[in-house]
Structures are given as structure tokens and as C-alpha cells.
mmCIF file of C-alpha atoms in Angstrom:
data_model
loop_
_atom_site.group_PDB
_atom_site.id
_atom_site.type_symbol
_atom_site.label_atom_id
_atom_site.label_comp_id
_atom_site.label_asym_id
_atom_site.label_seq_id
_atom_site.Cartn_x
_atom_site.Cartn_y
_atom_site.Cartn_z
ATOM 1 C CA MET E 7 86.940 108.350 128.227
ATOM 2 C CA THR E 8 86.680 105.247 125.956
ATOM 3 C CA PRO E 9 84.455 102.370 127.869
ATOM 4 C CA PRO E 10 86.401 99.240 128.468
ATOM 5 C CA SER E 11 85.466 96.225 126.160
ATOM 6 C CA ASN E 12 84.573 92.805 127.306
ATOM 7 C CA ASP E 13 85.782 91.203 124.001
ATOM 8 C CA ALA E 14 88.408 88.324 124.231
ATOM 9 C CA PRO E 15 91.636 89.263 122.370
ATOM 10 C CA GLU E 16 90.761 86.944 119.300
ATOM 11 C CA GLU E 17 87.317 88.696 119.174
ATOM 12 C CA SER E 18 88.687 92.260 119.456
ATOM 13 C CA LEU E 19 91.102 91.617 116.666
ATOM 14 C CA GLY E 20 88.337 90.180 114.613
ATOM 15 C CA ARG E 21 86.185 93.134 115.156
ATOM 16 C CA PHE E 22 89.151 95.533 114.264
ATOM 17 C CA SER E 23 89.905 93.460 111.025
ATOM 18 C CA ARG E 24 86.212 93.716 109.821
ATOM 19 C CA ALA E 25 86.334 97.404 110.276
ATOM 20 C CA ALA E 26 89.491 97.554 108.210
ATOM 21 C CA ASP E 27 87.712 95.680 105.481
ATOM 22 C CA THR E 28 84.878 98.111 105.558
ATOM 23 C CA ALA E 29 87.244 100.849 105.187
ATOM 24 C CA SER E 30 88.815 99.344 102.160
ATOM 25 C CA THR E 31 85.338 98.662 100.728
ATOM 26 C CA GLU E 32 84.291 102.212 101.136
ATOM 27 C CA VAL E 33 87.457 103.429 99.240
ATOM 28 C CA ILE E 34 86.797 101.426 96.316
ATOM 29 C CA ARG E 35 83.030 102.523 96.595
ATOM 30 C CA THR E 36 84.047 106.116 96.537
ATOM 31 C CA TYR E 37 86.552 106.085 93.930
ATOM 32 C CA SER E 38 85.741 103.657 91.188
ATOM 33 C CA THR E 39 82.185 102.590 90.287
ATOM 34 C CA SER E 40 83.870 100.405 87.402
ATOM 35 C CA PHE E 41 86.223 98.423 89.660
ATOM 36 C CA GLY E 42 83.610 98.399 92.378
ATOM 37 C CA LEU E 43 81.285 96.541 89.847
ATOM 38 C CA ALA E 44 83.847 94.217 88.871
ATOM 39 C CA THR E 45 84.817 93.032 92.489
ATOM 40 C CA ARG E 46 81.184 92.404 93.080
ATOM 41 C CA LEU E 47 81.481 89.546 90.208
ATOM 42 C CA LEU E 48 84.543 87.923 92.274
ATOM 43 C CA GLY E 49 83.950 84.777 94.040
ATOM 44 C CA GLN E 50 83.512 85.711 97.737
ATOM 45 C CA ARG E 51 86.995 84.081 98.705
ATOM 46 C CA HIS E 52 88.620 86.656 96.397
ATOM 47 C CA ARG E 53 86.551 89.949 96.836
ATOM 48 C CA GLN E 54 87.644 91.550 99.916
ATOM 49 C CA HIS E 55 91.350 90.462 99.212
ATOM 50 C CA VAL E 56 91.046 92.454 95.821
ATOM 51 C CA ARG E 57 89.120 95.572 97.447
ATOM 52 C CA ASN E 58 92.207 95.490 100.068
ATOM 53 C CA ILE E 59 94.496 95.788 97.177
ATOM 54 C CA TYR E 60 92.483 98.675 95.579
ATOM 55 C CA ALA E 61 92.352 100.664 98.639
ATOM 56 C CA MET E 62 96.025 100.518 99.476
ATOM 57 C CA VAL E 63 97.122 101.460 95.883
ATOM 58 C CA ARG E 64 94.243 104.199 95.591
ATOM 59 C CA ILE E 65 95.432 106.086 98.746
ATOM 60 C CA ALA E 66 99.223 105.875 97.735
ATOM 61 C CA ASP E 67 98.128 107.541 94.319
ATOM 62 C CA GLU E 68 96.070 110.039 96.065
ATOM 63 C CA ILE E 69 99.180 111.188 97.932
ATOM 64 C CA VAL E 70 100.898 111.943 94.682
ATOM 65 C CA ASP E 71 98.272 112.873 92.291
ATOM 66 C CA GLY E 72 96.762 116.028 93.989
ATOM 67 C CA VAL E 73 95.090 115.318 97.660
ATOM 68 C CA ALA E 74 98.256 116.097 99.497
ATOM 69 C CA ALA E 75 99.199 119.110 97.341
ATOM 70 C CA GLN E 76 95.538 120.395 97.933
ATOM 71 C CA ALA E 77 95.986 119.922 101.758
ATOM 72 C CA GLY E 78 99.133 122.182 101.503
ATOM 73 C CA LEU E 79 101.917 119.741 101.220
ATOM 74 C CA ASP E 80 104.786 120.837 98.851
ATOM 75 C CA ALA E 81 106.750 118.351 96.925
ATOM 76 C CA SER E 82 109.031 117.693 99.643
ATOM 77 C CA ALA E 83 106.165 117.255 102.329
ATOM 78 C CA GLN E 84 104.513 114.881 99.721
ATOM 79 C CA THR E 85 107.816 112.816 99.495
ATOM 80 C CA GLU E 86 107.995 112.305 103.287
ATOM 81 C CA ALA E 87 104.263 111.531 103.528
ATOM 82 C CA LEU E 88 104.871 108.902 100.648
ATOM 83 C CA ALA E 89 107.934 107.522 102.471
ATOM 84 C CA SER E 90 105.894 107.064 105.758
ATOM 85 C CA TYR E 91 103.178 105.281 103.876
ATOM 86 C CA VAL E 92 105.607 102.964 102.200
ATOM 87 C CA ALA E 93 107.451 102.095 105.647
ATOM 88 C CA GLU E 94 104.165 101.444 107.487
ATOM 89 C CA THR E 95 102.838 99.188 104.470
ATOM 90 C CA HIS E 96 105.848 97.049 104.653
ATOM 91 C CA ARG E 97 105.952 97.014 108.552
ATOM 92 C CA SER E 98 102.243 95.949 108.540
ATOM 93 C CA ILE E 99 102.959 93.193 106.241
ATOM 94 C CA ARG E 100 105.673 91.817 108.609
ATOM 95 C CA VAL E 101 103.800 91.870 111.642
ATOM 96 C CA GLY E 102 100.097 91.588 110.504
ATOM 97 C CA TYR E 103 98.809 94.555 112.100
ATOM 98 C CA SER E 104 98.410 98.386 111.405
ATOM 99 C CA THR E 105 96.644 101.269 113.220
ATOM 100 C CA ASP E 106 95.884 102.463 109.687
ATOM 101 C CA LEU E 107 92.673 100.562 108.827
ATOM 102 C CA VAL E 108 93.365 100.320 105.035
ATOM 103 C CA LEU E 109 96.992 98.920 105.730
ATOM 104 C CA HIS E 110 95.671 96.515 108.257
ATOM 105 C CA ALA E 111 93.359 95.065 105.584
ATOM 106 C CA PHE E 112 95.950 95.146 102.930
ATOM 107 C CA ALA E 113 98.557 93.476 105.345
ATOM 108 C CA ARG E 114 96.279 90.559 106.063
ATOM 109 C CA THR E 115 95.630 90.178 102.424
ATOM 110 C CA ALA E 116 99.582 90.196 101.560
ATOM 111 C CA ARG E 117 100.404 87.721 104.165
ATOM 112 C CA GLU E 118 97.645 85.472 103.200
ATOM 113 C CA CYS E 119 98.315 85.624 99.422
ATOM 114 C CA GLY E 120 102.017 85.863 99.293
ATOM 115 C CA ILE E 121 102.186 89.679 98.410
ATOM 116 C CA GLY E 122 105.693 90.957 99.382
ATOM 117 C CA GLU E 123 108.125 93.837 98.605
ATOM 118 C CA ASP E 124 108.848 92.327 95.240
ATOM 119 C CA LEU E 125 105.522 93.957 93.995
ATOM 120 C CA THR E 126 104.820 96.386 96.422
ATOM 121 C CA GLN E 127 108.276 98.376 96.079
ATOM 122 C CA PRO E 128 108.041 98.734 92.306
ATOM 123 C CA PHE E 129 104.610 100.335 92.770
ATOM 124 C CA PHE E 130 105.879 102.725 95.256
ATOM 125 C CA ASP E 131 108.870 103.717 93.285
ATOM 126 C CA SER E 132 106.203 104.654 90.482
ATOM 127 C CA MET E 133 104.240 106.535 92.763
ATOM 128 C CA GLY E 134 107.470 108.275 93.909
ATOM 129 C CA ALA E 135 108.289 109.370 90.281
ATOM 130 C CA ASP E 136 104.851 111.201 90.223
ATOM 131 C CA ILE E 137 105.966 113.763 92.807
ATOM 132 C CA ALA E 138 107.293 116.754 91.129
ATOM 133 C CA ASP E 139 107.332 120.577 91.071
ATOM 134 C CA ALA E 140 104.247 121.020 88.961
ATOM 135 C CA THR E 141 105.625 124.144 87.250
ATOM 136 C CA ASP E 142 108.132 121.756 85.377
ATOM 137 C CA PHE E 143 106.625 119.553 82.590
ATOM 138 C CA THR E 144 107.739 116.102 82.931
ATOM 139 C CA ALA E 145 107.912 113.938 79.909
ATOM 140 C CA TYR E 146 108.432 110.050 79.729
ATOM 141 C CA ASP E 147 110.407 108.474 77.179
ATOM 142 C CA ALA E 148 109.949 104.723 75.923
ATOM 143 C CA GLU E 149 112.225 103.242 78.927
ATOM 144 C CA ALA E 150 110.720 105.478 81.339
ATOM 145 C CA HIS E 151 107.243 104.749 80.259
ATOM 146 C CA GLU E 152 107.782 101.058 80.289
ATOM 147 C CA ARG E 153 109.230 101.116 83.932
ATOM 148 C CA TYR E 154 106.411 103.270 85.220
ATOM 149 C CA VAL E 155 103.797 101.328 83.925
ATOM 150 C CA TYR E 156 105.246 98.074 85.297
ATOM 151 C CA GLY E 157 105.460 99.551 88.936
ATOM 152 C CA SER E 158 102.113 101.660 88.587
ATOM 153 C CA ALA E 159 99.828 99.112 86.846
ATOM 154 C CA GLU E 160 101.577 95.547 86.007
ATOM 155 C CA VAL E 161 102.390 94.655 89.550
ATOM 156 C CA VAL E 162 98.958 95.471 90.707
ATOM 157 C CA GLY E 163 97.555 92.886 88.289
ATOM 158 C CA LEU E 164 100.130 90.532 89.580
ATOM 159 C CA MET E 165 98.925 91.055 93.215
ATOM 160 C CA CYS E 166 95.456 90.206 92.118
ATOM 161 C CA LEU E 167 96.647 87.144 90.442
ATOM 162 C CA ARG E 168 98.199 85.925 93.731
ATOM 163 C CA VAL E 169 94.995 86.317 95.369
ATOM 164 C CA PHE E 170 93.198 84.124 92.510
ATOM 165 C CA LEU E 171 96.000 81.456 92.691
ATOM 166 C CA ARG E 172 96.578 81.259 96.314
ATOM 167 C CA ASP E 173 94.661 77.969 96.651
ATOM 168 C CA GLU E 174 95.097 76.809 93.149
ATOM 169 C CA THR E 175 97.519 74.313 91.484
ATOM 170 C CA ARG E 176 99.018 75.412 88.171
ATOM 171 C CA THR E 177 101.712 74.087 86.027
ATOM 172 C CA GLU E 178 104.774 76.420 85.695
ATOM 173 C CA LYS E 179 103.787 77.109 81.988
ATOM 174 C CA GLU E 180 100.228 78.190 83.017
ATOM 175 C CA ARG E 181 101.502 80.522 85.766
ATOM 176 C CA GLU E 182 103.867 81.926 83.082
ATOM 177 C CA ILE E 183 100.819 82.556 80.856
ATOM 178 C CA LEU E 184 98.828 84.039 83.805
ATOM 179 C CA GLU E 185 101.553 86.284 84.772
ATOM 180 C CA HIS E 186 101.976 87.541 81.361
ATOM 181 C CA GLY E 187 98.199 88.263 80.909
ATOM 182 C CA ALA E 188 97.894 90.008 84.377
ATOM 183 C CA ARG E 189 100.804 92.435 83.270
ATOM 184 C CA GLN E 190 99.279 93.044 79.915
ATOM 185 C CA LEU E 191 96.003 93.866 81.266
ATOM 186 C CA GLY E 192 97.479 96.091 83.910
ATOM 187 C CA ALA E 193 99.400 97.848 81.141
ATOM 188 C CA ALA E 194 96.413 98.176 78.948
ATOM 189 C CA PHE E 195 94.293 99.611 81.685
ATOM 190 C CA GLN E 196 97.040 102.234 82.527
ATOM 191 C CA ASN E 197 97.565 103.194 78.762
ATOM 192 C CA VAL E 198 93.997 103.579 78.156
ATOM 193 C CA ASN E 199 93.777 105.909 81.439
ATOM 194 C CA PHE E 200 96.681 107.943 80.141
ATOM 195 C CA LEU E 201 94.758 108.783 76.866
ATOM 196 C CA ARG E 202 91.619 109.250 78.733
ATOM 197 C CA ASP E 203 93.494 111.657 81.340
ATOM 198 C CA LEU E 204 95.310 113.806 78.947
ATOM 199 C CA ALA E 205 93.732 116.987 79.837
ATOM 200 C CA ASP E 206 94.337 116.526 83.630
ATOM 201 C CA ASP E 207 97.798 114.932 83.135
ATOM 202 C CA THR E 208 99.113 117.519 80.977
ATOM 203 C CA ASP E 209 97.400 120.725 82.470
ATOM 204 C CA ARG E 210 97.213 120.087 86.241
ATOM 205 C CA LEU E 211 99.784 117.458 86.738
ATOM 206 C CA GLN E 212 102.299 118.738 84.236
ATOM 207 C CA ARG E 213 103.158 115.131 82.928
ATOM 208 C CA GLY E 214 103.331 113.544 79.603
ATOM 209 C CA TYR E 215 103.215 109.693 80.221
ATOM 210 C CA LEU E 216 102.777 108.975 76.286
ATOM 211 C CA GLY E 217 105.912 110.366 75.005
ATOM 212 C CA GLU E 218 108.446 113.301 74.707
ATOM 213 C CA SER E 219 107.017 114.825 71.181
ATOM 214 C CA GLY E 220 104.631 117.251 73.014
ATOM 215 C CA ARG E 221 101.053 117.306 72.449
ATOM 216 C CA LEU E 222 99.672 113.970 70.768
ATOM 217 C CA SER E 223 98.361 113.760 67.256
ATOM 218 C CA ASP E 224 95.813 111.465 65.826
ATOM 219 C CA ALA E 225 98.381 109.366 64.374
ATOM 220 C CA ASP E 226 100.020 109.190 67.840
ATOM 221 C CA ARG E 227 96.496 108.295 69.319
ATOM 222 C CA ASP E 228 96.155 105.378 66.443
ATOM 223 C CA ALA E 229 99.693 104.072 67.605
ATOM 224 C CA TRP E 230 98.689 103.949 71.313
ATOM 225 C CA VAL E 231 95.267 102.316 70.299
ATOM 226 C CA ARG E 232 97.121 99.535 68.425
ATOM 227 C CA THR E 233 99.332 98.894 71.479
ATOM 228 C CA ILE E 234 96.518 98.688 73.900
ATOM 229 C CA SER E 235 94.591 96.523 71.678
ATOM 230 C CA ALA E 236 97.394 94.215 71.597
ATOM 231 C CA GLN E 237 98.010 93.936 75.042
ATOM 232 C CA LEU E 238 94.126 93.235 75.720
ATOM 233 C CA ASP E 239 94.256 90.777 73.176
ATOM 234 C CA ASP E 240 97.200 88.998 74.857
ATOM 235 C CA ALA E 241 95.599 89.339 78.341
ATOM 236 C CA ARG E 242 92.418 87.714 76.888
ATOM 237 C CA ARG E 243 94.112 84.397 76.183
ATOM 238 C CA SER E 244 94.908 83.844 79.727
ATOM 239 C CA ILE E 245 91.295 84.267 81.386
ATOM 240 C CA PRO E 246 90.388 80.505 80.723
ATOM 241 C CA LEU E 247 93.451 79.552 83.023
ATOM 242 C CA LEU E 248 92.236 81.540 85.869
ATOM 243 C CA PRO E 249 89.906 79.948 88.637
ATOM 244 C CA LYS E 250 86.223 80.002 87.327
ATOM 245 C CA ASP E 251 85.055 82.438 90.404
ATOM 246 C CA ALA E 252 87.701 84.898 89.134
ATOM 247 C CA ARG E 253 86.789 84.885 85.312
ATOM 248 C CA ALA E 254 83.677 86.893 85.256
ATOM 249 C CA ALA E 255 85.177 89.842 86.940
ATOM 250 C CA VAL E 256 88.292 89.952 84.858
ATOM 251 C CA ARG E 257 86.205 89.481 81.772
ATOM 252 C CA SER E 258 84.076 92.598 82.770
ATOM 253 C CA ALA E 259 86.754 94.704 83.427
ATOM 254 C CA GLN E 260 88.729 93.647 80.269
ATOM 255 C CA ALA E 261 85.327 94.236 78.215
ATOM 256 C CA LEU E 262 84.968 97.722 79.949
ATOM 257 C CA PHE E 263 88.347 98.734 78.695
ATOM 258 C CA GLU E 264 87.972 97.411 75.371
ATOM 259 C CA SER E 265 84.670 99.678 74.925
ATOM 260 C CA LEU E 266 86.941 102.469 76.399
ATOM 261 C CA THR E 267 89.590 101.896 73.667
ATOM 262 C CA ARG E 268 87.016 101.841 70.884
ATOM 263 C CA ARG E 269 85.587 105.127 72.081
ATOM 264 C CA VAL E 270 88.963 106.607 72.519
ATOM 265 C CA ALA E 271 89.913 105.540 68.834
ATOM 266 C CA LYS E 272 87.096 107.528 67.627
ATOM 267 C CA THR E 273 88.016 110.673 69.620
ATOM 268 C CA PRO E 274 90.051 113.305 68.005
ATOM 269 C CA ALA E 275 93.356 113.749 70.008
ATOM 270 C CA ALA E 276 92.472 117.439 70.329
ATOM 271 C CA THR E 277 89.196 116.445 72.079
ATOM 272 C CA LEU E 278 91.027 114.134 74.427
ATOM 273 C CA TYR E 279 92.746 117.244 76.040
ATOM 274 C CA GLU E 280 89.420 118.690 76.609
ATOM 275 C CA ARG E 281 87.129 116.009 78.154
ATOM 276 C CA ARG E 282 87.487 112.546 79.597
ATOM 277 C CA VAL E 283 86.188 109.553 77.664
ATOM 278 C CA ARG E 284 83.765 107.389 79.535
ATOM 279 C CA VAL E 285 81.431 104.324 79.180
ATOM 280 C CA PRO E 286 77.725 104.791 80.247
ATOM 281 C CA ASP E 287 76.660 103.032 83.221
ATOM 282 C CA PRO E 288 73.962 100.934 81.411
ATOM 283 C CA ILE E 289 76.759 99.675 78.838
ATOM 284 C CA LYS E 290 79.012 98.908 81.869
ATOM 285 C CA ALA E 291 75.995 96.841 83.190
ATOM 286 C CA LEU E 292 75.492 95.098 79.985
ATOM 287 C CA LEU E 293 79.187 94.214 79.522
ATOM 288 C CA ALA E 294 79.149 92.770 83.156
ATOM 289 C CA ALA E 295 76.052 90.647 82.341
ATOM 290 C CA ARG E 296 77.701 89.189 79.200
ATOM 291 C CA SER E 297 80.728 88.388 81.030
ATOM 292 C CA VAL E 298 78.849 86.473 83.866
ATOM 293 C CA LEU E 299 76.827 84.411 80.824
ATOM 294 C CA VAL E 300 79.860 83.631 79.032
ATOM 295 C CA THR E 301 81.734 82.333 82.305
ATOM 296 C CA SER E 302 78.767 80.569 83.342
ATOM 297 C CA LEU E 303 78.666 78.313 80.392
ATOM 298 C CA GLU E 304 82.567 77.374 80.825
ATOM 299 C CA ARG E 305 83.779 74.349 82.836
ATOM 300 C CA ALA E 306 85.107 74.854 86.277
ATOM 301 C CA ARG E 307 88.659 74.535 86.948
#
């Protein structure tokens, strides 16, 4: 029997919410050293909100990218599990509470920062597109690729931007530039990861996110590297418009993916199907330190 609590209702909710934040922080710590490092560079007012976003999208991604299947769920059961997660996400945003700790944390972030179904539903639509019979190879044409990347990555950038701007004043033109930058950065991250994950996506997940022509050639890799580089250049131009306490983290993440892109560009396409390209931890730390230094020399906004 659970012992009774003497907490006042407000204190009990606060304790539960702190536990929810801890759960979200543990998700990012477990799944991504790179983004975990980047969030530590965020100002205190942004840090937990971005971790809460990451945790929500990470768990949704795990439903469709293998964890549910390894637990014995077939495609139909995975679809049902994702639908349940979507419904609980949107319900928790409406009411501000969930028994699911990660969704409770995300709901609090969404309500405070103005994140609604205009961003969450496209994300879940892309996740749903990943549920398929693994015996059938699924290839994405240009239109399907664009739609998938918008939902799976660009809207996540827009969610983070709503966190950064929730207490800020920007002109309509500045917001347009920032939103374009957030989308381009998200797209670049996703496209780099598609190149890094060619082996797993092709062999285990039976998906071809980068075209219908079969295995990528070195020329195909070069074309995607040019696309990614242009997206990263676009995103970089918007960083000075961010609040200063968000810039170092975004710069660090951008620098990491620029480094990854350079490494991918030097890796034969055939090798990308055999191993995952990564940036060594000491290089990640150096890129983060440089980002902090550059940001410290800028004026606040």
C-alpha cells in the first residue's frame, strides 16, 4: 500500500512535474550525447523545455524504428501504439497533465511555449509513414522526401524556436528568417542522418529516404552533400537573430553537423552502407567550446 502524502495539491503537482522533467532529461542522456551536450549550452530558461521536446519525439520515433517490433508488435500493433501515443500527447496538451511522465513534461512545455497540433500532427504523420512491413522496401521520391523531412525534422526545429522566442519580441520579417532557418537546420540534420544511417535504413528498416534509384553512388552522395551544405548555410544566417542564451547551443549543433557533412563527403558511398560516420568526442567538445566563445563576443539581444 502506498503511504499517504501530506503534500498540498500544488506541491504534489510540482513534485510530479519535476519527476517528469527528470524522466525527459534521462531520455536525452540515454539516446544522444550530441544533443545532450548542446542542451547544456542553452540558457536555463530554455534547457528543460528543449529536453522535453526531444524526449517526446524520441519515444515516438522508437515506436516506429524498431523497439516496438523487437517487443513483438507487428505493423498493425505498432500503428495502434502510435495512435495511442498521439491521442495522449494531444490530450495532455489540452489539459496540462498526463500519467505518462514524458508527455506530462512535454505538455507543460507545449502550453507555455505555444506548441500545438499544427506542429505535432505533421511530426506524427511522418512517424506513421515509417510503419511498414519490413519485407517490402519503401523508397521515397522527391515529394515524399520533402513531406517526410518537414514532419520528422523541420517541425521539431520550429518547436524549439517557439521555446526560444516565447519571451522575445521580433519583427514579422525577423520571425520569417528565424522560421526558415529553423526548418533548414532541421532538414540538414535529417538529411545528414539519412546518409549516416544508410546501412541500417536499407538493411534493417527497408527504407530508402534519399531516392528511388536504388543504392546511392558517389555522385548521389555529392549531390546530397551540396543540398545539406546549402541548408546549413541558410540556417547559419538566422542565428544572430536568436536570443543570445540560445545561440551557443544552436551554433554547437550546427558545427557538429557541418563536421559530419565533411566526413560524409570524404566517405565512399559504398562504405556508408557498411558503417556509420561519427565525430569523435574530443572534436565535439572543441566545436562546443568554439561556439561558446563566438557567442560570448556577440552583443546580447
